[in-house]
Short mmCIF file of C-alpha atoms in Angstrom, two decimals:
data_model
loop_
_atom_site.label_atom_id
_atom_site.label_comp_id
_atom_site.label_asym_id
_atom_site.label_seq_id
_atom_site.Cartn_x
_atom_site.Cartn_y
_atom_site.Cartn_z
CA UNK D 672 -4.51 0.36 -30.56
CA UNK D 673 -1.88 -2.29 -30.55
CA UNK D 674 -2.25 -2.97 -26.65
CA UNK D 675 -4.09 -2.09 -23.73
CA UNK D 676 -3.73 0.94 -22.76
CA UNK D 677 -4.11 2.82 -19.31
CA UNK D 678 -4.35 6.38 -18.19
CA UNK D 679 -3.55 7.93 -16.34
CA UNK D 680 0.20 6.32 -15.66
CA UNK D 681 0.81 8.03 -11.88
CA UNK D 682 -2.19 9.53 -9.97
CA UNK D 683 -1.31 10.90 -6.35
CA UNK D 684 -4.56 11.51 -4.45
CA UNK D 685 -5.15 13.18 -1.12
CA UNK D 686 -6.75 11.08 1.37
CA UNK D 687 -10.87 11.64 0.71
CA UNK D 688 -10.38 12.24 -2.66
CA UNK D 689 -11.87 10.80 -5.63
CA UNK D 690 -9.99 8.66 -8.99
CA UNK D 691 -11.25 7.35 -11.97
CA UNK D 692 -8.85 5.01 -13.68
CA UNK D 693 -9.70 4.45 -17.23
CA UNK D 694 -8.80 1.57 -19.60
CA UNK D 695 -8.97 1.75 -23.22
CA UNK D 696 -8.75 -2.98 -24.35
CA UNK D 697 -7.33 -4.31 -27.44
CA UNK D 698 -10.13 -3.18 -30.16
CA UNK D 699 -12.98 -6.08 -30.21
CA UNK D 700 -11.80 -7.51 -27.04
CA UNK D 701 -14.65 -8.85 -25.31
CA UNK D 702 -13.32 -9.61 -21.68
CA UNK D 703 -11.78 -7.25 -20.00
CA UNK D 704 -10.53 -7.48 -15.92
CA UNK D 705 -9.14 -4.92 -13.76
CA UNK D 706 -6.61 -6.41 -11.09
CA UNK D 707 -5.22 -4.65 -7.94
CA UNK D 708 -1.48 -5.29 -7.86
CA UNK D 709 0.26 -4.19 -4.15
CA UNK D 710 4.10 -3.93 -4.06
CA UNK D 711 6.29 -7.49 -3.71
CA UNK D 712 2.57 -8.98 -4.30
CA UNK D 713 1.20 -10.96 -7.59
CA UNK D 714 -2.39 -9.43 -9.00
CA UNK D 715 -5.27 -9.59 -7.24
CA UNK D 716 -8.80 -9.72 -9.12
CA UNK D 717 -11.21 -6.74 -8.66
CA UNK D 718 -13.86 -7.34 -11.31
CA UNK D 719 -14.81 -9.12 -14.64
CA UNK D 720 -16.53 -7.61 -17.82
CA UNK D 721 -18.37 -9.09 -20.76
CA UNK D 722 -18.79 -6.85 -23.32
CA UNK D 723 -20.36 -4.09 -21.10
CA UNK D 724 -22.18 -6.55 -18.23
CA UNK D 725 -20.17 -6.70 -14.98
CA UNK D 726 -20.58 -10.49 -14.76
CA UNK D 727 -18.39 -10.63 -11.37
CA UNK D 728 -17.04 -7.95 -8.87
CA UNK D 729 -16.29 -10.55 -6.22
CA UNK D 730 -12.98 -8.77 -5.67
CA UNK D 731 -13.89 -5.24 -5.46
CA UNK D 732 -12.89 -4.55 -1.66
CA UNK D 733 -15.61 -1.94 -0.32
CA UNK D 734 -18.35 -0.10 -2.00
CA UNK D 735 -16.04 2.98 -2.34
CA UNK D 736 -14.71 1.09 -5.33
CA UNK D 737 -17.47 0.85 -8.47
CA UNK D 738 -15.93 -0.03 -12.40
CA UNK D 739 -18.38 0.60 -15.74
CA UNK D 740 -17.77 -0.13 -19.46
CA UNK D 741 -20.68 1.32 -20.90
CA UNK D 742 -20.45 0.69 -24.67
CA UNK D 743 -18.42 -2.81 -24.08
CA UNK D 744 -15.34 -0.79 -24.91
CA UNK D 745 -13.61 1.59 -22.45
CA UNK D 746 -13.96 1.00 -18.77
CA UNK D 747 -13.37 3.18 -15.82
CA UNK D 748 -12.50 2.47 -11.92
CA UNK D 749 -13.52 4.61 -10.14
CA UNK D 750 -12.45 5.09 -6.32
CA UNK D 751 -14.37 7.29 -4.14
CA UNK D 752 -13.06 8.65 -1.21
CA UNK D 753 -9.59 6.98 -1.62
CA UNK D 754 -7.97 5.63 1.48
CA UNK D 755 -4.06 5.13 2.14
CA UNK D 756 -4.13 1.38 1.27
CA UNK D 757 -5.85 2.00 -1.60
CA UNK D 758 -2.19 2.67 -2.90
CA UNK D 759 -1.23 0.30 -5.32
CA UNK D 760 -0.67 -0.43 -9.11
CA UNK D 761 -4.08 -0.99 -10.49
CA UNK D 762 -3.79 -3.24 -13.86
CA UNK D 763 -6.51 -3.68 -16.57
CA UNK D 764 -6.28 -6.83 -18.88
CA UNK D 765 -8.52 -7.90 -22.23
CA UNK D 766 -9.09 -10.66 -24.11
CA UNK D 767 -10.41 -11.96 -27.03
CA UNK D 768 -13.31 -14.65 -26.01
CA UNK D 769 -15.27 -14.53 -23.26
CA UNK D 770 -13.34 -17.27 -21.31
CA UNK D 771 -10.09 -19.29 -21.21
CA UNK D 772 -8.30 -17.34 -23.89
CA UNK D 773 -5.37 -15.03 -23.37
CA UNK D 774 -5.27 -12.73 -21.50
CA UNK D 775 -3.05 -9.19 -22.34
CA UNK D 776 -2.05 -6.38 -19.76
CA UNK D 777 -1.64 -2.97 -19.77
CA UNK D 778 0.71 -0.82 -18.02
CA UNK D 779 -1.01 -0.02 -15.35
CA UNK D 780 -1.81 3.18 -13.07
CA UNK D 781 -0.25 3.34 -10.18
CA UNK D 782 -1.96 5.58 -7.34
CA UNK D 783 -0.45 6.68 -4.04
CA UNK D 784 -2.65 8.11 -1.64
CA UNK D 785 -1.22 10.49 0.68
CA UNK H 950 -10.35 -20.68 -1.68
CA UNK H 951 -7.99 -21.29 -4.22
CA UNK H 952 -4.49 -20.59 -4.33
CA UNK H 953 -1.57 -20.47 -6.40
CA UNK H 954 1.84 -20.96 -5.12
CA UNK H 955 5.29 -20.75 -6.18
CA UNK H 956 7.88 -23.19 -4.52
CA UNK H 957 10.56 -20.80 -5.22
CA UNK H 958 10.34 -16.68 -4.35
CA UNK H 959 14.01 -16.29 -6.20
CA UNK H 960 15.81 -18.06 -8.44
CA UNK H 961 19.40 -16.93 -10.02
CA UNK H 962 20.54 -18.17 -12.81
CA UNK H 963 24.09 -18.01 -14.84
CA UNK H 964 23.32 -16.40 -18.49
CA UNK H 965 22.77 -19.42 -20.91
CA UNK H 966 21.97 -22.18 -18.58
CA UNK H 967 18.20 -23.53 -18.50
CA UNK H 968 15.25 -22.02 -15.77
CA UNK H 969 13.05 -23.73 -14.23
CA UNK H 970 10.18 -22.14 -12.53
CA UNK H 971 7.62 -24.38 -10.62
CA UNK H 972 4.14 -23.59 -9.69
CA UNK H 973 1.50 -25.05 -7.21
CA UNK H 974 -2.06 -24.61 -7.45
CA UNK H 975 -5.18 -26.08 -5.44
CA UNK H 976 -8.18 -25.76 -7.37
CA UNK H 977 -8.78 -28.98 -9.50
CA UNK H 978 -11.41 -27.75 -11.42
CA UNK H 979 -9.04 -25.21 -13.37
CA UNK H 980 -8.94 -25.65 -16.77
CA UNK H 981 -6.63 -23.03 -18.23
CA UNK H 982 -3.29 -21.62 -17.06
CA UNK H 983 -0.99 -18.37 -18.46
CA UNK H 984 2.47 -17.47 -17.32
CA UNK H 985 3.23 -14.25 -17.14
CA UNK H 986 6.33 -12.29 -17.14
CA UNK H 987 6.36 -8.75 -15.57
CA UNK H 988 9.80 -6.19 -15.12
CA UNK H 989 10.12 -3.52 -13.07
CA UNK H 990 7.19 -1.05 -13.66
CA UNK H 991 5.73 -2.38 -16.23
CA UNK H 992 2.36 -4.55 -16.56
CA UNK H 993 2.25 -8.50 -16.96
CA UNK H 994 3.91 -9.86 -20.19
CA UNK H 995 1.50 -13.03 -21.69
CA UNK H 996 4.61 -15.97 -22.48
CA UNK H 997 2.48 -18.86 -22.88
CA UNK H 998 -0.51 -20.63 -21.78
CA UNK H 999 -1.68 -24.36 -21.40
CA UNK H 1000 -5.05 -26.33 -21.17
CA UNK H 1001 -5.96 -28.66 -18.76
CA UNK H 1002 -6.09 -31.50 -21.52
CA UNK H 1003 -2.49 -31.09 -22.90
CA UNK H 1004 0.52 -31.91 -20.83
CA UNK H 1005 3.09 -29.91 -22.60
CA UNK H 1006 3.29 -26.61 -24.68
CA UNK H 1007 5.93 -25.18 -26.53
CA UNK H 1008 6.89 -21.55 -27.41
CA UNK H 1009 10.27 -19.70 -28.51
CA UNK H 1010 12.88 -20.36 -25.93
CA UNK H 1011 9.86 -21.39 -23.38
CA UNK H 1012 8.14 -25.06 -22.57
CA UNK H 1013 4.97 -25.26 -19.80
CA UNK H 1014 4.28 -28.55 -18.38
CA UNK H 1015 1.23 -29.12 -16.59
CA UNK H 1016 0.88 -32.17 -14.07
CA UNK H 1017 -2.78 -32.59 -13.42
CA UNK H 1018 -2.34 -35.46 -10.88
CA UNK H 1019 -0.66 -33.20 -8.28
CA UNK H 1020 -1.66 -29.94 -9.45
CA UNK H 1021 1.90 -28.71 -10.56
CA UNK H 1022 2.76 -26.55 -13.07
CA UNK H 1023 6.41 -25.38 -14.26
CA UNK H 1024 7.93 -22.93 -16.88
CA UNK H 1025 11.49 -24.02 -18.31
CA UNK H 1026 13.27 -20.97 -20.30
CA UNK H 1027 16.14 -22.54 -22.48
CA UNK H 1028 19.54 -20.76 -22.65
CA UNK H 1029 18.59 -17.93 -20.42
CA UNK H 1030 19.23 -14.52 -21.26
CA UNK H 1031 20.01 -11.31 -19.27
CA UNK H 1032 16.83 -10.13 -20.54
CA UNK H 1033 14.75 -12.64 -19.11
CA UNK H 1034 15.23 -11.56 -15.37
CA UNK H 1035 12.42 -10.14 -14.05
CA UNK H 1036 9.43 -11.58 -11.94
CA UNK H 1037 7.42 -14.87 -13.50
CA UNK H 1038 3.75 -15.16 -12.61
CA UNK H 1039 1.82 -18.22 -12.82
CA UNK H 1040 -2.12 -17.54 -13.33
CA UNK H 1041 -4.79 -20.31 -13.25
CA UNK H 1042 -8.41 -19.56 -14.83
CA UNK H 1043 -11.56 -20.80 -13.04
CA UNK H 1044 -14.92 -19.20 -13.19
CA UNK H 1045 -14.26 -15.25 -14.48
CA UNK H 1046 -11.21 -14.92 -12.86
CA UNK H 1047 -6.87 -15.60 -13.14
CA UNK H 1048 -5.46 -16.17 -9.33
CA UNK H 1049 -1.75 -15.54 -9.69
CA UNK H 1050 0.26 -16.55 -7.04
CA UNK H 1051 3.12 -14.34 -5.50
CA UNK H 1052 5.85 -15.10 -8.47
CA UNK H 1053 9.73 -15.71 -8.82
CA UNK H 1054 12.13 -13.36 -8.98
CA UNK H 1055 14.45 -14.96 -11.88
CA UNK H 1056 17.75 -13.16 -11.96
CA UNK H 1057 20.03 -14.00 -14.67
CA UNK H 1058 24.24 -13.30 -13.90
CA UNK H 1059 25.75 -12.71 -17.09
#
């Protein structure tokens, strides 16, 4: 496609429920990130892929939160048991190298737990 | 840890003039920045991004300097348009990751 594209846009969950956020890059992107973005707040980093290695999930705030890209294309967050402050706007961004190039956004999801 | 600031949380504007949004960041060892622009519901924008060996970058409308020597970075939009108000991030690259800072509101009064 001609961006990056997330699905779904909205996703309400009930407390104790389960998400998976999916990300489709820009085709032949090799990076791609997935960012945490609260309200009034600038992007926080959740994890870093290669191709498909997870080569960082520093950011990734409890082990309730787990991200894959299998085939180095399409990833998926996935949030288990989803908590209230796990509302946010969660954004996924490619790129073309595998470091210091640019960096393009999606839209992102945003999920409200209630 | 690093950080990423932004002197200014809001800056207005009057339609036409110049903007100048400044940016603060800690981590010497950075070596490539990106300033993005995000509205309302919608995902970061790329504008423009500089290396650590240039000083100054150019786009349309849009001119990043980068001051090594006290880690500052700013974005100047010429003749500023109603459509550029929205919230500018500044993102610094070290390691796997972008740290973006909080951002400026830019409003622009026609």
């Amino acid at each position: 496609g001609a961006g990056v594209s997330q699905s779904p846009r909205y996703k309400v969950a009930k407390r104790g429920q389960d998400v998976a956020l999916r990300c489709d890059p820009i085709s032949g992107h090799v990076s791609l990130f997935w960012y945490q973005q609260a309200l009034g707040q600038g992007p926080e980093f959740l994890t870093y892929f290669q191709n498909e290695a997870q080569l960082d999930k520093s950011g990734l705030p409890s082990d309730r939160f787990f991200a894959e890209r299998p085939e180095g294309s399409v990833s998926t967050l996935k949030i288990q048991r989803t908590q209230q402050e796990d509302s946010a706007v969660y954004l996924c961004a490619s790129s073309r190298g595998s470091m210091n190039t640019e960096a393009f956004f999606g839209q992102g999801t945003r999920l409200t737990v209630v | 840890g690093e950080s990423v600031g932004l002197h200014l949380p809001t800056l207005s504007v009057q339609e036409g003039d110049n903007s100048i949004i400044n940016c603060a960041y800690s981590n010497s060892a950075s070596d490539y920045f990106i300033w993005y622009k995000q509205e309302s519901g919608k995902g970061p924008q790329f504008i423009i991004d500089i290396r650590s060996n240039m000083d100054k970058r150019q786009g349309q409308r849009v001119t990043v300097l980068l001051n090594k020597t006290v880690k500052h970075l700013s974005l100047q939009i010429a003749a500023t348009q109603p459509g550029d108000s929205a919230v500018y991030f500044c993102a610094e690259n070290t390691g796997n990751q972008f740290y973006f800072g909080t951002g400026t509101s830019l409003t622009v009064i026609p």
